[in-house]
CSV table of C-alpha atoms and ligand atoms in Angstrom, one decimal:
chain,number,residue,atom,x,y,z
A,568,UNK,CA,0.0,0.0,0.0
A,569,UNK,CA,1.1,3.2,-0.5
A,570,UNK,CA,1.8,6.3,1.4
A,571,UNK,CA,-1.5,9.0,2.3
A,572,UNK,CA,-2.3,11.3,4.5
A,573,UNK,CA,-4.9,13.0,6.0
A,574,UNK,CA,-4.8,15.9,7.9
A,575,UNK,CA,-7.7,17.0,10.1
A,576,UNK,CA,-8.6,20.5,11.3
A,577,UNK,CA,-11.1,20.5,14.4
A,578,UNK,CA,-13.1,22.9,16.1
A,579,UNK,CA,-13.5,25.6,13.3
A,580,UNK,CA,-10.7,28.1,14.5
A,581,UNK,CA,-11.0,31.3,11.8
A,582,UNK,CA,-7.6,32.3,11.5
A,583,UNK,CA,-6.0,28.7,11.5
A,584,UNK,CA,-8.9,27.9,8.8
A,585,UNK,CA,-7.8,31.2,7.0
A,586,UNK,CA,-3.8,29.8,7.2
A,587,UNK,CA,-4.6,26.4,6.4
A,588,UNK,CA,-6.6,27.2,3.1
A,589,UNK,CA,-3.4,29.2,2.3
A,590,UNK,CA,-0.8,26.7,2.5
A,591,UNK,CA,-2.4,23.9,1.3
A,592,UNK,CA,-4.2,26.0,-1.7
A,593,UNK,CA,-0.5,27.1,-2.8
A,594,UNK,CA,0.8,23.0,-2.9
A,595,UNK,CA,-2.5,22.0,-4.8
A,596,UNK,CA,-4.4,20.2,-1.5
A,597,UNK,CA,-7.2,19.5,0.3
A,598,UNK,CA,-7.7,19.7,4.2
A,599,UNK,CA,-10.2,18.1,6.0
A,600,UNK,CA,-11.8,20.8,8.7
A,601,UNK,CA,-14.3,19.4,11.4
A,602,UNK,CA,-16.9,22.0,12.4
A,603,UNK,CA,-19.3,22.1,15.6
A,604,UNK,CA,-23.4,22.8,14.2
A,605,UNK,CA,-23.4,24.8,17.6
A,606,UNK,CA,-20.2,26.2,19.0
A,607,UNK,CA,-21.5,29.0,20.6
A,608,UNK,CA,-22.8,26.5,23.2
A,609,UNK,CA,-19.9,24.6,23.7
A,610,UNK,CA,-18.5,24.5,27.1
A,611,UNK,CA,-14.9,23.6,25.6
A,612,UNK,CA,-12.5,26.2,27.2
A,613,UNK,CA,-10.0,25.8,24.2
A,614,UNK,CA,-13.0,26.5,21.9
A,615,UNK,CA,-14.4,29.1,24.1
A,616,UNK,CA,-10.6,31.0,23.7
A,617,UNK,CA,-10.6,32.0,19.9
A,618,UNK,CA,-13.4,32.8,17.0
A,619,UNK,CA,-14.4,30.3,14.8
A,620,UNK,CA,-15.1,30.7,11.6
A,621,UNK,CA,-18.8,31.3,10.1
A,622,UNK,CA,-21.0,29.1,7.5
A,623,UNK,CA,-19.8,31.3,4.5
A,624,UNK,CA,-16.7,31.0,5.3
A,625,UNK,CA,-16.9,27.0,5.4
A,626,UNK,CA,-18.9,27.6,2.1
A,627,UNK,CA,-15.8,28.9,0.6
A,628,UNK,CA,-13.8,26.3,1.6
A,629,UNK,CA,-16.3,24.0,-0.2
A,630,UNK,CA,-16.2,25.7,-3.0
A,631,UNK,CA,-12.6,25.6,-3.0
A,632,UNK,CA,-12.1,21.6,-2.5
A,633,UNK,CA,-11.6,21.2,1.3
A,634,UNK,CA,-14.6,19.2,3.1
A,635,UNK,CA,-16.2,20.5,6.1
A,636,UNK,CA,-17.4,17.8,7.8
A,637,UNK,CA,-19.4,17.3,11.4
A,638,UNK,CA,-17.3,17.6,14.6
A,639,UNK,CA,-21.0,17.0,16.6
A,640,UNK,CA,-23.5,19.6,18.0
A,641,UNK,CA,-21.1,21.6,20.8
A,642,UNK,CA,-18.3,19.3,21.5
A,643,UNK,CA,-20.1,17.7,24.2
A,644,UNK,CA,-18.1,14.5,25.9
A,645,UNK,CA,-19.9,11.7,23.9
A,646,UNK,CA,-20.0,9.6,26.3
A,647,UNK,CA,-21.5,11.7,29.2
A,648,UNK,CA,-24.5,11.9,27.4
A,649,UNK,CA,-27.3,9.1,27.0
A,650,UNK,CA,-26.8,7.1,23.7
A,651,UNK,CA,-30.2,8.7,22.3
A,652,UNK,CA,-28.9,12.0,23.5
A,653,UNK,CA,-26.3,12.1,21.5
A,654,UNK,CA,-27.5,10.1,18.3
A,655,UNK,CA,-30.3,13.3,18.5
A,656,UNK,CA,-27.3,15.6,18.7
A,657,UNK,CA,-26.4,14.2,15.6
A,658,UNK,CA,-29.1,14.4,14.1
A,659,UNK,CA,-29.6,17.6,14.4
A,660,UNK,CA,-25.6,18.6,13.7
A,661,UNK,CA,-26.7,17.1,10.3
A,662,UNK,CA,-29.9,19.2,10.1
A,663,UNK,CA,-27.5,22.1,10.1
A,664,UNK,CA,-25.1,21.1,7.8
A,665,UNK,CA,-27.7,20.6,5.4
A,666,UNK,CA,-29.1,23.7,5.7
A,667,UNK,CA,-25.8,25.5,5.7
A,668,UNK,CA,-23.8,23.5,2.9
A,669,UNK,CA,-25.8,23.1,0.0
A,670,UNK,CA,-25.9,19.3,-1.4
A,671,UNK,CA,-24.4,18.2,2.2
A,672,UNK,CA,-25.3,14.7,2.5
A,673,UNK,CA,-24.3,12.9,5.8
A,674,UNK,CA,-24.1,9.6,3.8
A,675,UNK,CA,-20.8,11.3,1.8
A,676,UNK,CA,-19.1,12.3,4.5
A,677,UNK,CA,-17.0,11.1,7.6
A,678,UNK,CA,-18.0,12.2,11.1
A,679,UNK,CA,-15.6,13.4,13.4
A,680,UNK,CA,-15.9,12.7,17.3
A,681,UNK,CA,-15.1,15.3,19.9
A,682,UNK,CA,-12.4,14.6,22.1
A,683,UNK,CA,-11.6,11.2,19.5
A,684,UNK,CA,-13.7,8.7,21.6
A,685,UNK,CA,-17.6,7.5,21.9
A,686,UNK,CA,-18.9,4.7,23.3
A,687,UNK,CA,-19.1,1.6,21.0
A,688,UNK,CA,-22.8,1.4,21.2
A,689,UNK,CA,-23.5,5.1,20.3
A,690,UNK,CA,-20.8,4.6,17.0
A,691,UNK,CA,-22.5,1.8,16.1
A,692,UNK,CA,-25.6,3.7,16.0
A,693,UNK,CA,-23.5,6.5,13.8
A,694,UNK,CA,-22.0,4.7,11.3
A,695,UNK,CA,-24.7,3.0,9.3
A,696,UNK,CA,-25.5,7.0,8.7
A,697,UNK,CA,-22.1,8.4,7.4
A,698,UNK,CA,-19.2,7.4,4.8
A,699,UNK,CA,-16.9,6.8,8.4
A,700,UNK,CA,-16.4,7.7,11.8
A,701,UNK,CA,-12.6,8.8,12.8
A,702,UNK,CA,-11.9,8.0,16.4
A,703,UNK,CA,-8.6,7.3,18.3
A,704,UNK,CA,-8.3,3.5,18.0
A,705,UNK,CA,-5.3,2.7,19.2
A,706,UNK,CA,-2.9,2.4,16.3
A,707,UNK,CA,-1.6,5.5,16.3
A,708,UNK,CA,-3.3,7.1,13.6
A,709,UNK,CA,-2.5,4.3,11.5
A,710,UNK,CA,-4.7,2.7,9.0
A,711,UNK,CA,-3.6,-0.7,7.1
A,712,UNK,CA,-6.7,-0.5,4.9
A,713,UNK,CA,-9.3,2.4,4.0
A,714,UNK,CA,-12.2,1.7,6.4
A,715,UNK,CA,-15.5,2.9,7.7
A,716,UNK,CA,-13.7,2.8,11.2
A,717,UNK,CA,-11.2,5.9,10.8
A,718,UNK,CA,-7.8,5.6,13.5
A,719,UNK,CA,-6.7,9.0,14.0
A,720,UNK,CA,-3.8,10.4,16.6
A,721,UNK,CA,-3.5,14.4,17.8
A,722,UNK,CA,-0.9,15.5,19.2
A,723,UNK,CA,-0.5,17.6,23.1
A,724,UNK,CA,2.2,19.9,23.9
A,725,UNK,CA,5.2,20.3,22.2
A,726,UNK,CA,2.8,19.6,19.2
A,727,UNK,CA,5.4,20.4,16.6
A,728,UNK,CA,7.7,18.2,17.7
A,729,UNK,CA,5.3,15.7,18.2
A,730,UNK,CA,4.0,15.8,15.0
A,731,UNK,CA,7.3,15.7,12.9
A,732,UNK,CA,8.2,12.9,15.1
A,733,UNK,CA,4.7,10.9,13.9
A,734,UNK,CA,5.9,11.8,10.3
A,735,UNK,CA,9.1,10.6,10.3
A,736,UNK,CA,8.4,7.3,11.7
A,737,UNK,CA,5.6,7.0,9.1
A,738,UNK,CA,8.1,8.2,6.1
A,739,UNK,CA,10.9,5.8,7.3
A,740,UNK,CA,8.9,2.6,8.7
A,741,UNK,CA,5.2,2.4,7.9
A,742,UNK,CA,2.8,2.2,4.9
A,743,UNK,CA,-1.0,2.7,5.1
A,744,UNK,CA,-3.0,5.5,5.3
A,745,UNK,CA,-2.4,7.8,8.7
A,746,UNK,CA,-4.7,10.3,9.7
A,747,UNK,CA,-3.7,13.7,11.8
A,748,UNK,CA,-5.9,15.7,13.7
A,749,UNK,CA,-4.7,19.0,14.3
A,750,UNK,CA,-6.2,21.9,16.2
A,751,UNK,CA,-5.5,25.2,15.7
A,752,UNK,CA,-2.2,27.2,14.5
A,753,UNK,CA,0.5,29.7,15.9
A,754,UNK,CA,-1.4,29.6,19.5
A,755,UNK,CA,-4.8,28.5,18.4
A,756,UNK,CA,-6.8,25.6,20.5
A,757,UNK,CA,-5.1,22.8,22.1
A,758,UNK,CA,-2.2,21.4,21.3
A,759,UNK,CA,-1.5,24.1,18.8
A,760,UNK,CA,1.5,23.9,16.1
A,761,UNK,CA,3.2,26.0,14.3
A,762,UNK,CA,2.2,27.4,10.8
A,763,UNK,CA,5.8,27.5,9.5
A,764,UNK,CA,6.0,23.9,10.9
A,765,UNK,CA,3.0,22.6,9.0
A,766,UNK,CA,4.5,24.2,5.8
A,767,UNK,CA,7.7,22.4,6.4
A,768,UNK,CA,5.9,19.0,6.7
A,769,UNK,CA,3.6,19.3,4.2
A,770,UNK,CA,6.5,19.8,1.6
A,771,UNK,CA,8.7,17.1,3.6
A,772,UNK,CA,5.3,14.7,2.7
A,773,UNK,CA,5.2,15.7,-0.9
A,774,UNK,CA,9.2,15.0,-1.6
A,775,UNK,CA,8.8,11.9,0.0
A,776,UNK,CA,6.0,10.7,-2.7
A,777,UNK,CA,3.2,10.5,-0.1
A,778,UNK,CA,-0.3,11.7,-1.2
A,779,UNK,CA,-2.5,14.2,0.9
A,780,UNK,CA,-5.8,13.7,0.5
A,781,UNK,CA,-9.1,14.1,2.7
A,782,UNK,CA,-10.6,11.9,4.7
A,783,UNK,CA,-13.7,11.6,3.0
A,784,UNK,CA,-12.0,11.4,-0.7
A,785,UNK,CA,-10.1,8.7,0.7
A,786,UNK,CA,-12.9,6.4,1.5
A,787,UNK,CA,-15.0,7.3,-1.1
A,788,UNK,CA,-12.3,6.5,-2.9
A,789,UNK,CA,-12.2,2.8,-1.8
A,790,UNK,CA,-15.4,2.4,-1.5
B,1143,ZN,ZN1,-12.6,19.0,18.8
């Protein structure tokens, strides 16, 4: 199998969506952001910090080839929440997405879980509804084959090192598909990383022969 990867933006965060259209627009990509239907309500402190960006915005990005894709109704911890709770939640994180990007069709598109976890019987109540569901499954952001069940790592503080440290062991030693969730840039969110060191991976990635791609693009892709 060959090399891809994915690279995930949560949370919404306007400038880092602003910087991330830029760098990846310049080298010809696609990133994957992962918005919140309600995030004035949120109760996330990181999320609560910094603006996020609006629905024309995110329409924009559309337009330009990124997917914006559901990060859940207000980043609520999944598993807090009654199972029907948060399948309604969902529901209605779709309702929005609808409304807001036109032709959005749940069934296209991955869904991205707040804080990477859910309990099984709540996913399993998801995924019949969406192309896949990325959630930390224990590989390290490694996937051996494209499927419905998405691993994904992020990365704490020092985030750029960590990140560059993820990418080198997946240029020297690994094949697969590995998918990166990021958060917000130059101070932005948690686990923030640098713009400049984004740049510098990206290119490292694209000398190396890997492909970026999107989440979604990649499944549909194998499907
Ligand atoms: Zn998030």
């Amino acid at each position: 199998m060959s090399r891809t990867v994915s690279f995930c933006f949560d949370d919404g965060f306007a400038a880092t969506a602003g910087k991330v259209r830029a760098l990846f627009e310049a080298r010809g990509l696609a990133a994957t952001f992962c918005v919140l239907a309600a995030p004035g309500e949120t109760a996330d402190p990181f999320i609560r910090a910094a603006p996020v960006a609006d629905w024309g915005f995110w329409r924009e990005a559309v337009a330009a080839g990124h997917e914006v894709e559901p990060h859940g109704w207000a980043h609520e911890r999944l598993a807090d929440l009654a199972p029907e709770a948060a399948l309604a939640g969902f529901a209605r994180t779709f309702d929005v997405f609808r409304r807001e990007l036109p032709g959005f069709d749940p069934a296209a598109h991955a869904c991205h879980l707040a804080y990477l976890t859910a309990p099984p019987g709540l996913v399993a109540g998801l995924a019949p509804q969406v192309l896949g569901v990325r959630q930390a499954l224990g590989g390290a952001g490694l996937n051996a084959a494209v499927r419905p069940r998405v691993d994904c790592i992020t990365f704490g503080d020092p985030a750029d090192e960590r990140l560059k440290a993820r990418l080198d062991d997946f240029l020297e030693d690994e094949d697969g598909w590995l998918v990166l969730v990021l958060h917000g840039l130059d101070g932005e969110g948690w686990g923030p990383v640098r713009a400049d060191t984004l740049a510098r991976e990206l290119d490292l990635l694209l000398a190396a022969g890997a492909r970026i791609e999107t989440v979604s693009r990649t499944l549909r892709a194998a499907a």
